[in-house]
Short mmCIF file of C-alpha atoms and ligand atoms in Angstrom, two decimals:
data_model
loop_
_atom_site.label_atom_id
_atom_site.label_comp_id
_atom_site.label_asym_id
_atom_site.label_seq_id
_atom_site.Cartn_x
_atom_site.Cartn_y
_atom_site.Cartn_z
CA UNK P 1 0.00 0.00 0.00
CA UNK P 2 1.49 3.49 -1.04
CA UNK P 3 2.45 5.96 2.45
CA UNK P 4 0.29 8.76 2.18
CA UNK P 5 1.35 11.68 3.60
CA UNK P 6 -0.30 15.16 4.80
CA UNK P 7 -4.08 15.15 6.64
CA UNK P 8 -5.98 12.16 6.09
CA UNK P 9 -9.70 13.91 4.67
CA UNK P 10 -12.54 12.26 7.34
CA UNK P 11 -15.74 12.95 4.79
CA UNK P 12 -17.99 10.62 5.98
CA UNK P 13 -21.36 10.97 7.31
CA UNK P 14 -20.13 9.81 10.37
CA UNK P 15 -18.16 9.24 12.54
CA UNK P 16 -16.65 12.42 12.20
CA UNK P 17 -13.47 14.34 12.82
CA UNK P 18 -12.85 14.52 15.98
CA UNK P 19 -11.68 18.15 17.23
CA UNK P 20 -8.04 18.07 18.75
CA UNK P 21 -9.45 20.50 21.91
CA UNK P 22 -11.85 16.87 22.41
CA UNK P 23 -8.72 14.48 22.15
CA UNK P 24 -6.76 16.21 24.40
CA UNK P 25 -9.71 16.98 27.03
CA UNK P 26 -10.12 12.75 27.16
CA UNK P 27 -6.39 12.84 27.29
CA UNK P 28 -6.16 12.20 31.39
CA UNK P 29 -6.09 10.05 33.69
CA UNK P 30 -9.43 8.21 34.74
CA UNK P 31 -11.45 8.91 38.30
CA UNK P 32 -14.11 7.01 40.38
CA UNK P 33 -17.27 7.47 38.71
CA UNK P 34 -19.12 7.11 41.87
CA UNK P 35 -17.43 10.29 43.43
CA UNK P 36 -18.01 14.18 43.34
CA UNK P 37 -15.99 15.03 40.41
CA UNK P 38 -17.65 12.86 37.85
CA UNK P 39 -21.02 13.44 39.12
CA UNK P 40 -19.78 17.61 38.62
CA UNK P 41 -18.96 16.80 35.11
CA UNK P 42 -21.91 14.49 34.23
CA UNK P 43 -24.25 17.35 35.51
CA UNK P 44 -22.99 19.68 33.44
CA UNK P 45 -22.83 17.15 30.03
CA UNK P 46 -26.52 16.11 30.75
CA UNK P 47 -27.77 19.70 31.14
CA UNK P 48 -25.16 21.26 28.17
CA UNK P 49 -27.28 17.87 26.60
CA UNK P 50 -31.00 19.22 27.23
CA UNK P 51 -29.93 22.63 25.67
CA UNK P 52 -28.77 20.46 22.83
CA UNK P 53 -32.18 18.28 22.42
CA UNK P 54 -33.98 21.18 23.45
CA UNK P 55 -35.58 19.73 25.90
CA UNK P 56 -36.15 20.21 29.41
CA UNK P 57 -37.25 16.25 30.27
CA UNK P 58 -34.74 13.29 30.54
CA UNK P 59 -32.06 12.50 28.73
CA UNK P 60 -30.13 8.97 29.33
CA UNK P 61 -27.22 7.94 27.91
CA UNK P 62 -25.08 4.45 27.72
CA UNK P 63 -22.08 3.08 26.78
CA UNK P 64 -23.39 1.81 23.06
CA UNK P 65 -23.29 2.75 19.50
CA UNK P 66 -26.24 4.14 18.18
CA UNK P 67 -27.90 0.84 17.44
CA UNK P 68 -28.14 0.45 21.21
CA UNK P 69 -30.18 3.39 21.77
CA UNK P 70 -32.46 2.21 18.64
CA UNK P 71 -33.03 -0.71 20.68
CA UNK P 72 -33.08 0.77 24.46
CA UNK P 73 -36.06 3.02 22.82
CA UNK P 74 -37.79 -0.47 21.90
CA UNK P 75 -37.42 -2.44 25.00
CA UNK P 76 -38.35 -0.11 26.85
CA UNK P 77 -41.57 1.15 25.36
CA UNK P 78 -42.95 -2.08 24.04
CA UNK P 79 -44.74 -5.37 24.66
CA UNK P 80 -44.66 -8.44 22.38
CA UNK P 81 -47.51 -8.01 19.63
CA UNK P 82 -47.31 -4.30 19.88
CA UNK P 83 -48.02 -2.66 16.62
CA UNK P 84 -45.34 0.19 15.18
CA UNK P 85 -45.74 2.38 11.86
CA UNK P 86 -42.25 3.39 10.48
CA UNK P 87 -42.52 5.74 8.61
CA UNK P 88 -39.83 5.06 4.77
CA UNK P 89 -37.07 7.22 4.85
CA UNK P 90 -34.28 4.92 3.56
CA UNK P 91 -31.96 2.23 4.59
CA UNK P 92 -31.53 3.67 8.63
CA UNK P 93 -35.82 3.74 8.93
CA UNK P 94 -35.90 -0.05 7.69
CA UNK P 95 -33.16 -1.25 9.42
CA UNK P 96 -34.90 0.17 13.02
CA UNK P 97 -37.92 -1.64 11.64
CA UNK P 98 -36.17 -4.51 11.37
CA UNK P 99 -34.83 -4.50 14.59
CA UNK P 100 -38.53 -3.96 16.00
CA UNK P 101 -39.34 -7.17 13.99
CA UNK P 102 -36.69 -8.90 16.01
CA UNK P 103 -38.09 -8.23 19.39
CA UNK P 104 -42.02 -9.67 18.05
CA UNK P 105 -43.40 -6.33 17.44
CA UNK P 106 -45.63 -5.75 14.29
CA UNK P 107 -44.32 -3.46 12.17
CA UNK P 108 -46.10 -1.39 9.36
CA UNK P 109 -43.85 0.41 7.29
CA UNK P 110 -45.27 3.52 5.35
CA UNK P 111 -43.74 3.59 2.22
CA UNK P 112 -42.37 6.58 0.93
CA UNK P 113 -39.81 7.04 -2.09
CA UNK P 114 -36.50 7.60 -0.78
CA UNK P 115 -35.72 10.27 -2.96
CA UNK P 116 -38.42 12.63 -1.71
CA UNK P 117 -39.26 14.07 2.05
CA UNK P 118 -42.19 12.04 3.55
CA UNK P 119 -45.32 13.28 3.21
CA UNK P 120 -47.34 14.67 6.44
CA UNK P 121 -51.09 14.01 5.06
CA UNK P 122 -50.21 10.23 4.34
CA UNK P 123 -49.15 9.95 7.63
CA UNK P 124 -51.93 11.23 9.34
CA UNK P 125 -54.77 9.79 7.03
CA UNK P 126 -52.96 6.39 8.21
CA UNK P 127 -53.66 7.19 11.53
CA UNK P 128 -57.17 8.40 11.07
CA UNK P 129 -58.04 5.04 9.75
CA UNK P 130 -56.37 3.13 12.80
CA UNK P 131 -60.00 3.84 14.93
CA UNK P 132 -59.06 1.94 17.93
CA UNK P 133 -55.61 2.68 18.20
CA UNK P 134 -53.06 -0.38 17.34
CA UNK P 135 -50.52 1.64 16.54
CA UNK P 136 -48.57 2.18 19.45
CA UNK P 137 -45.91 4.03 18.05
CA UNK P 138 -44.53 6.15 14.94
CA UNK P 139 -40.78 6.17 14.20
CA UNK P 140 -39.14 8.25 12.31
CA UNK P 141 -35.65 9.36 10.95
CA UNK P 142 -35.31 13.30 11.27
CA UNK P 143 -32.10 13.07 8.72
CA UNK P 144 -32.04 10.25 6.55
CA UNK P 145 -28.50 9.10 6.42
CA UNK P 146 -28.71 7.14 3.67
CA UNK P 147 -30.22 9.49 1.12
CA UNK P 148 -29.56 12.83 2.15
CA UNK P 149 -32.91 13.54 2.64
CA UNK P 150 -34.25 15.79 5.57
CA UNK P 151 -37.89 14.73 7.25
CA UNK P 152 -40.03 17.47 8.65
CA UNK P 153 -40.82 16.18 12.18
CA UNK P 154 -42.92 19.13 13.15
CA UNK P 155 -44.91 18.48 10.37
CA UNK P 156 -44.76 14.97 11.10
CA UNK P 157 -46.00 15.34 14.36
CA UNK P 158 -48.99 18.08 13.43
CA UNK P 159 -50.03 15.39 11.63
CA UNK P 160 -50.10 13.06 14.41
CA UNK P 161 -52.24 15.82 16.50
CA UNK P 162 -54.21 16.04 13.70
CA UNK P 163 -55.01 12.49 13.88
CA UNK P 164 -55.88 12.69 16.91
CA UNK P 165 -53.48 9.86 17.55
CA UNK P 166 -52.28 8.93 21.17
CA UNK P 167 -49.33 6.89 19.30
CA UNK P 168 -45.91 7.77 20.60
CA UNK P 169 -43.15 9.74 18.40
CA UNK P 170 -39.87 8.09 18.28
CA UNK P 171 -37.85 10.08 16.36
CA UNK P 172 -33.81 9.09 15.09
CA UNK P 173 -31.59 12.05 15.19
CA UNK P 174 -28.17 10.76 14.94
CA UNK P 175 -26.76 12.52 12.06
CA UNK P 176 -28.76 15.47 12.64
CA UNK P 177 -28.05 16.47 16.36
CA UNK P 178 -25.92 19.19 17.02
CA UNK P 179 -25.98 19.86 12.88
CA UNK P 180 -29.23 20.90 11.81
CA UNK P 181 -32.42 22.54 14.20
CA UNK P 182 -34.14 20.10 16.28
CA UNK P 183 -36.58 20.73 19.25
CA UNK P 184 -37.67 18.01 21.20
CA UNK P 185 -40.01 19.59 23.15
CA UNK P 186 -41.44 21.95 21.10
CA UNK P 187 -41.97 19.41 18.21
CA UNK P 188 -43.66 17.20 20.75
CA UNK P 189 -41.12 14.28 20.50
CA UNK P 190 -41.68 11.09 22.86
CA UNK P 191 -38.50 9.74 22.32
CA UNK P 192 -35.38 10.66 20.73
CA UNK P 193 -32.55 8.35 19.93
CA UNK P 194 -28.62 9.70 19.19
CA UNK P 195 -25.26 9.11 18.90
CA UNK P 196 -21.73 10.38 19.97
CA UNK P 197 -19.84 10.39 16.62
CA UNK P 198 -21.54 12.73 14.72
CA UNK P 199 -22.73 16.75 15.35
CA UNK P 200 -21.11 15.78 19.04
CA UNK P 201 -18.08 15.34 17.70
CA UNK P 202 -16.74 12.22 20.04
CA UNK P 203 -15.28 8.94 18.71
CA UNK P 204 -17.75 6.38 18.45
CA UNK P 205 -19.21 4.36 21.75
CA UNK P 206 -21.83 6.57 23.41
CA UNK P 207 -25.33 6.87 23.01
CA UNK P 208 -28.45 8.12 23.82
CA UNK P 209 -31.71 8.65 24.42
CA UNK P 210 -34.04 11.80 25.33
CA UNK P 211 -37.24 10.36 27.36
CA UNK P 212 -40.86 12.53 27.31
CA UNK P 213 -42.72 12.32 31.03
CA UNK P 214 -45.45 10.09 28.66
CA UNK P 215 -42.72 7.66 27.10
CA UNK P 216 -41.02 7.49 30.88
CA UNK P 217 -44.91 6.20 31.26
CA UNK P 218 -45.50 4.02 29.05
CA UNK P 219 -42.11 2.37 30.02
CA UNK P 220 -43.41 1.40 33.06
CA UNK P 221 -45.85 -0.62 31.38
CA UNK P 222 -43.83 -2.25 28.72
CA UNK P 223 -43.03 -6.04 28.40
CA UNK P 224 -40.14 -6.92 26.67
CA UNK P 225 -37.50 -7.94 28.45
CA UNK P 226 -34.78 -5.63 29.33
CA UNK P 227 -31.60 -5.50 32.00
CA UNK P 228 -28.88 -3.04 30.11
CA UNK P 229 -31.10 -0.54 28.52
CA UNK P 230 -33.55 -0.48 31.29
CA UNK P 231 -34.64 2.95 32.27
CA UNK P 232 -36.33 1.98 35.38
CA UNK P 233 -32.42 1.22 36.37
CA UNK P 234 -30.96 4.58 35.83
CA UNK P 235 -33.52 7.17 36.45
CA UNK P 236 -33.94 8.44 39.77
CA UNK P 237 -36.39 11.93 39.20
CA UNK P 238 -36.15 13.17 35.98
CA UNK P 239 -32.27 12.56 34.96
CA UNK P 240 -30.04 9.78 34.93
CA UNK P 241 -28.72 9.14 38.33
CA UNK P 242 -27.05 5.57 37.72
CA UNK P 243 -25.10 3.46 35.68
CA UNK P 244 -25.73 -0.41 34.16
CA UNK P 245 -21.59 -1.20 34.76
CA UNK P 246 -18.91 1.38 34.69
CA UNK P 247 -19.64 4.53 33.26
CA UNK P 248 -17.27 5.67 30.43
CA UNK P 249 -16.23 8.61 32.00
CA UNK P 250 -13.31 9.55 29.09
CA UNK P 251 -16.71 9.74 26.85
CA UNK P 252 -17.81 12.72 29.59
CA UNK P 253 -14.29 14.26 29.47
CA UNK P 254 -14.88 14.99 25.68
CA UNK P 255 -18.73 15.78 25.66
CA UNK P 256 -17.85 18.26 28.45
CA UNK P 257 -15.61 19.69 26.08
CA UNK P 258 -17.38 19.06 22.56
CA UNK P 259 -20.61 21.09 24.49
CA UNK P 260 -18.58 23.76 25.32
CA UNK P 261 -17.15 23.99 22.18
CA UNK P 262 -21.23 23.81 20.49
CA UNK P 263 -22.19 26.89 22.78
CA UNK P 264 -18.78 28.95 22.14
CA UNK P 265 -19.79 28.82 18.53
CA UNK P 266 -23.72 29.35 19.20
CA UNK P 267 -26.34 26.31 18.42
CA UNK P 268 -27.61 28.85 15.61
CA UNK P 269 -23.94 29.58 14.18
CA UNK P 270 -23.34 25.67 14.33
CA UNK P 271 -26.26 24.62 12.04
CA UNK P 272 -25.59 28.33 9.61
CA UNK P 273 -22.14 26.77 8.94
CA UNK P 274 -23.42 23.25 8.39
CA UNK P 275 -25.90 24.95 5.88
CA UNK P 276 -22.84 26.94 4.10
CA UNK P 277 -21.12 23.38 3.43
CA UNK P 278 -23.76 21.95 2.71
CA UNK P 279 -24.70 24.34 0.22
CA UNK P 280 -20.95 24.45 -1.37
CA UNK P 281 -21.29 20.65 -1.97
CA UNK P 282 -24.65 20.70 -3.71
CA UNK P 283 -23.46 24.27 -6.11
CA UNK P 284 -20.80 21.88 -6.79
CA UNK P 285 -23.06 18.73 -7.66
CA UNK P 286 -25.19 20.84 -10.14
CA UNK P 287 -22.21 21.78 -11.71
CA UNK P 288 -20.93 18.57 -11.76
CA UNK P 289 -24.51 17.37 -13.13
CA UNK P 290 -23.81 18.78 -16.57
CA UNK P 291 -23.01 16.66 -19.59
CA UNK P 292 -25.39 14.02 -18.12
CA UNK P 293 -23.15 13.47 -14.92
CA UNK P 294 -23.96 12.88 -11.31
CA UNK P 295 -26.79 14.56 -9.41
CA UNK P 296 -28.28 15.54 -6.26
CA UNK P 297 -29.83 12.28 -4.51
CA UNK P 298 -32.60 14.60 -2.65
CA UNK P 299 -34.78 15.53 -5.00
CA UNK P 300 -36.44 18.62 -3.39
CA UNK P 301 -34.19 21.69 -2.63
CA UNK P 302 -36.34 22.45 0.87
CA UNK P 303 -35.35 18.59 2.25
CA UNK P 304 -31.39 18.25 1.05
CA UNK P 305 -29.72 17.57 4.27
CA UNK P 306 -27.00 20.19 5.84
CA UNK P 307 -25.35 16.96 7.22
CA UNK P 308 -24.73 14.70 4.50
CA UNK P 309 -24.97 15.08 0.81
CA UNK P 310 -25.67 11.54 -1.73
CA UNK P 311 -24.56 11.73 -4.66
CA UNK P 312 -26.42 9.49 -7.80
CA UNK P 313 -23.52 8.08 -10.39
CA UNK P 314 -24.99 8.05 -13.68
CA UNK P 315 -26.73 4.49 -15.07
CA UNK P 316 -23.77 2.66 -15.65
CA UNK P 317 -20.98 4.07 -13.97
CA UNK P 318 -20.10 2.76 -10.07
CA UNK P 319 -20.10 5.17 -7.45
CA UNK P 320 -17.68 3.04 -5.52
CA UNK P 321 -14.81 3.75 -8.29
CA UNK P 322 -14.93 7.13 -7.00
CA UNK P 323 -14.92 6.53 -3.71
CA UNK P 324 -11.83 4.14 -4.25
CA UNK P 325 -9.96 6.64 -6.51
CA UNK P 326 -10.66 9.71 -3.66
CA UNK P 327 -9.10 7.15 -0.93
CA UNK P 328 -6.41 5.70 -2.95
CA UNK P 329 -5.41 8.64 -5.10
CA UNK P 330 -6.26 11.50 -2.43
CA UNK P 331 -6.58 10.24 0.74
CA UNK P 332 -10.19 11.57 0.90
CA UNK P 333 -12.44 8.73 2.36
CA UNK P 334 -16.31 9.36 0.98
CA UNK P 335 -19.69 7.25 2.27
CA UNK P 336 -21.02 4.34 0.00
CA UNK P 337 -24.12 3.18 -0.78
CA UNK P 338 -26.24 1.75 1.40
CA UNK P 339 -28.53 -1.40 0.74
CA UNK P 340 -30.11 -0.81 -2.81
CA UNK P 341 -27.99 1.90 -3.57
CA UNK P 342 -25.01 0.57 -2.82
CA UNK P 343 -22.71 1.03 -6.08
CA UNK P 344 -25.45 4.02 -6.99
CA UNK P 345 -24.28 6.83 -4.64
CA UNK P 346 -21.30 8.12 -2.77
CA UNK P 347 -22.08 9.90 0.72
CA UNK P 348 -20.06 13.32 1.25
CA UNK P 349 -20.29 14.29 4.47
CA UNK P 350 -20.24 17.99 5.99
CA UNK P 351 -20.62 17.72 9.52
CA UNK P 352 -18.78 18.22 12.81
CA UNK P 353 -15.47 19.90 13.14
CA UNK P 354 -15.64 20.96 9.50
CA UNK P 355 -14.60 24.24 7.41
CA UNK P 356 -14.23 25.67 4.15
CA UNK P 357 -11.01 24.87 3.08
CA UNK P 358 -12.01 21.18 4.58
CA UNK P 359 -15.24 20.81 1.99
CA UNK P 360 -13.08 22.54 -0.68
CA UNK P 361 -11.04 20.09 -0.42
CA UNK P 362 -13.06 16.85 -0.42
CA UNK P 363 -15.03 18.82 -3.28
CA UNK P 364 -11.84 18.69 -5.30
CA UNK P 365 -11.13 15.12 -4.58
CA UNK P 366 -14.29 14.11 -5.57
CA UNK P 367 -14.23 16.34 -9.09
CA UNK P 368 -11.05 14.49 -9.78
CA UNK P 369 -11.74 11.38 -9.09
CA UNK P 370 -15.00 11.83 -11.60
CA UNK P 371 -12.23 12.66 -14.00
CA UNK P 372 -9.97 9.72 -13.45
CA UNK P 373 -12.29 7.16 -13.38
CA UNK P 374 -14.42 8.65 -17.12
CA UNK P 375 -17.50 9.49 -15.17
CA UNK P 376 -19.06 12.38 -17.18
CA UNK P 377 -19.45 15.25 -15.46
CA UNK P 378 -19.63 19.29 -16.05
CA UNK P 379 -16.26 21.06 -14.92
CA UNK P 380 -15.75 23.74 -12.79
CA UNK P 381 -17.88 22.22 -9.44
CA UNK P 382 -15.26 23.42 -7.04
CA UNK P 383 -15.47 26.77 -8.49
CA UNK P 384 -18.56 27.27 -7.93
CA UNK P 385 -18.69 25.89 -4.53
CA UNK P 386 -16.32 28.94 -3.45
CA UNK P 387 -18.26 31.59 -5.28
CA UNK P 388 -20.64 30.85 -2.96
CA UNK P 389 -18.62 30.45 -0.24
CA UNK P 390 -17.08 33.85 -1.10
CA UNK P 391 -20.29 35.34 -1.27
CA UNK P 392 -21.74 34.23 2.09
CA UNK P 393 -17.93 35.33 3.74
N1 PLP L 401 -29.51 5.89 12.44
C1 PLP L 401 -28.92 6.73 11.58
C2 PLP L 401 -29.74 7.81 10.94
C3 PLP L 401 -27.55 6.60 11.30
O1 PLP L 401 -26.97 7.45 10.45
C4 PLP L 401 -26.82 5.57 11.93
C5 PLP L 401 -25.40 5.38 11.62
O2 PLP L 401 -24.82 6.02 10.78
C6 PLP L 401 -27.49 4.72 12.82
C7 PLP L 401 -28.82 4.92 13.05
C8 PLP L 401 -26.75 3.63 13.52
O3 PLP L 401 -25.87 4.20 14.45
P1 PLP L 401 -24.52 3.46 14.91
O4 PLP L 401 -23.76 3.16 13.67
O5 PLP L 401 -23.84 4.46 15.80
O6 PLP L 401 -24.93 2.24 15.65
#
């Protein structure tokens, strides 16, 4: 394998690049987890959290990937035979549903094309026409990872209102936390499931969860069996006061430092600057689009992610060849496909610790590796991805 020298280029939609004020803050020594000082820092991570989630109700967290929160949300709010409506958003939606499959729930899936934001009156005419209620809860993905595609969970959930629909809202945010707007509380969100690695900035290994008073409810209820993700084991009030097992206190050494980073910067001057990348990568996709070459995944302009851009090869011409001729010729590594479209797209990812020279960059490794590997394209993408990143200096 050649040496490759200079900054390796992290342009995945996750995990991300970690910030080296967040490697050096986990840099130390480890304490008791049980005594003063950790409890001092876990207060202020799970309260620097709630500004994050917007919320002022509980937030839990565990030592997991995201998939463990996707599955602490399920044991905990469901019985065997329970009925959940997931709501088509691309390969991260199905794969939850999946999982819910796995544990004996019944799971309706609500199709929706991947390309396009899912539609709010199909949602709630669904609901009108469940009368006595089976669904016990919707689940949705607020930023499809897969696709690039953005879901409108306020509308989402006026549609549930409008319904009239006691269901619960379990809603994925792990590539859009901390990178794009999200309100738990005031978009009425029962449950909301996210990772470290992404808008937070840490390596991979933590979760969680953000728990509504009615979903803290309902858990008491629920069935399936449960020991590790059990909320009933870590709650004491309204915020996590234990752990299932060691906590992973080097994980609170860099949130403490990764939240205090977020609000330096300003929540609102986070997600503007995830919105000026994004919007560099896409002026460079329609650019890129001309002479039949590849185009925007997300078919409407209102629901292209500020996260994660996918990018649609042409018929005939395999996305991965890019992605192998950015890592091997550039040292640039890009997302691939996922599920059907694996071969079909390649993921650029603009979130986290990220700049304008750091897009410009992957942008450029991308453009040439369209040229190196004879995928038609128009010229001159990167260009215009700084015009507008001139314009918006
Ligand atoms: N949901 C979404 C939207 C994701 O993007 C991912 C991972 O990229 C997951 C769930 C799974 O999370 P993890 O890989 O941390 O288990």
């Amino acid at each position: 394998m050649a040496v490759s020298r200079g900054l390796h280029f992290f342009q995945n939609p996750g995990p991300t690049n970690i910030p080296d004020r967040v490697l050096r803050a986990m840099d130390r020594g480890t304490i008791d987890f049980t005594g003063a000082q950790f409890k001092a820092i876990a207060e202020e991570c799970f309260a620097g959290l709630k500004r994050v989630f917007k919320t002022e109700q509980t937030i839990l967290g565990y030592a997991a990937s995201g998939h463990g929160a996707w599955e602490a949300a399920l044991v905990n709010l469901f019985s065997p035979g329970d009925k959940v409506l997931v709501v088509e958003t691309g390969y991260f939606s199905l794969n939850w549903g999946m999982r819910c499959e796995s544990f004996g729930l019944e799971v309706e899936t609500l199709a929706n094309d991947w390309r396009n934001t899912a539609d709010p009156a199909a949602l709630e005419s669904r609901l009108r026409e469940d009368r006595g209620h089976a669904l016990k809860a919707v689940l949705v993905v607020h930023n499809e990872t897969s696709t690039g595609v953005v879901h409108d969970i306020a509308a989402l959930r006026r549609a549930v209102d409008a319904a009239g629909h006691p269901a619960l809202f379990l809603v994925d945010v792990i590539s859009s936390l901390a990178s794009m707007d999200f309100r738990m509380d005031e978009w009425g969100v029962d449950v909301v499931v996210a990772g470290s690695q992404k808008g937070l900035m840490l390596p991979t290994g933590m979760a969680f969860t953000g728990v509504s008073a009615k979903a803290l409810a309902a858990a008491a209820h629920a069935k399936l069996p449960r020991v590790y993700w059990d909320w009933r084991r870590l709650v004491e009030g309204n915020s996590q006061a234990w752990w299932n097992g060691t906590a992973p206190v080097h994980f609170f050494y860099g949130l403490q430092e990764a939240l205090r980073m977020l609000e330096e910067e300003g929540l609102d001057q986070v997600f503007a600057r995830h919105h000026r990348l994004a919007e560099a990568t896409r002026r460079a996709v329609r650019v890129w689009r001309q002479n039949d070459g590849p185009e925007m995944f997300a078919v409407d302009p209102r629901a292209q992610s500020d996260s994660v851009t996918a990018v649609l090869t042409p018929e005939g011409y395999d996305a991965n060849k890019v992605r192998e001729a950015a890592l091997d010729r550039f040292n640039v590594s890009l997302g691939g496909g996922l599920g059907p479209l694996q071969g079909r797209v390649l993921r650029i990812g603009h979130l986290g610790d990220l700049n304008e020279p750091m897009i410009l960059g992957a942008l450029a490794a991308v453009e040439m590796a369209l040229e190196l590997t004879g995928v038609p394209h128009g010229r001159g993408g990167v260009d215009a991805a700084m015009d507008y990143l001139v314009s918006e200096a």
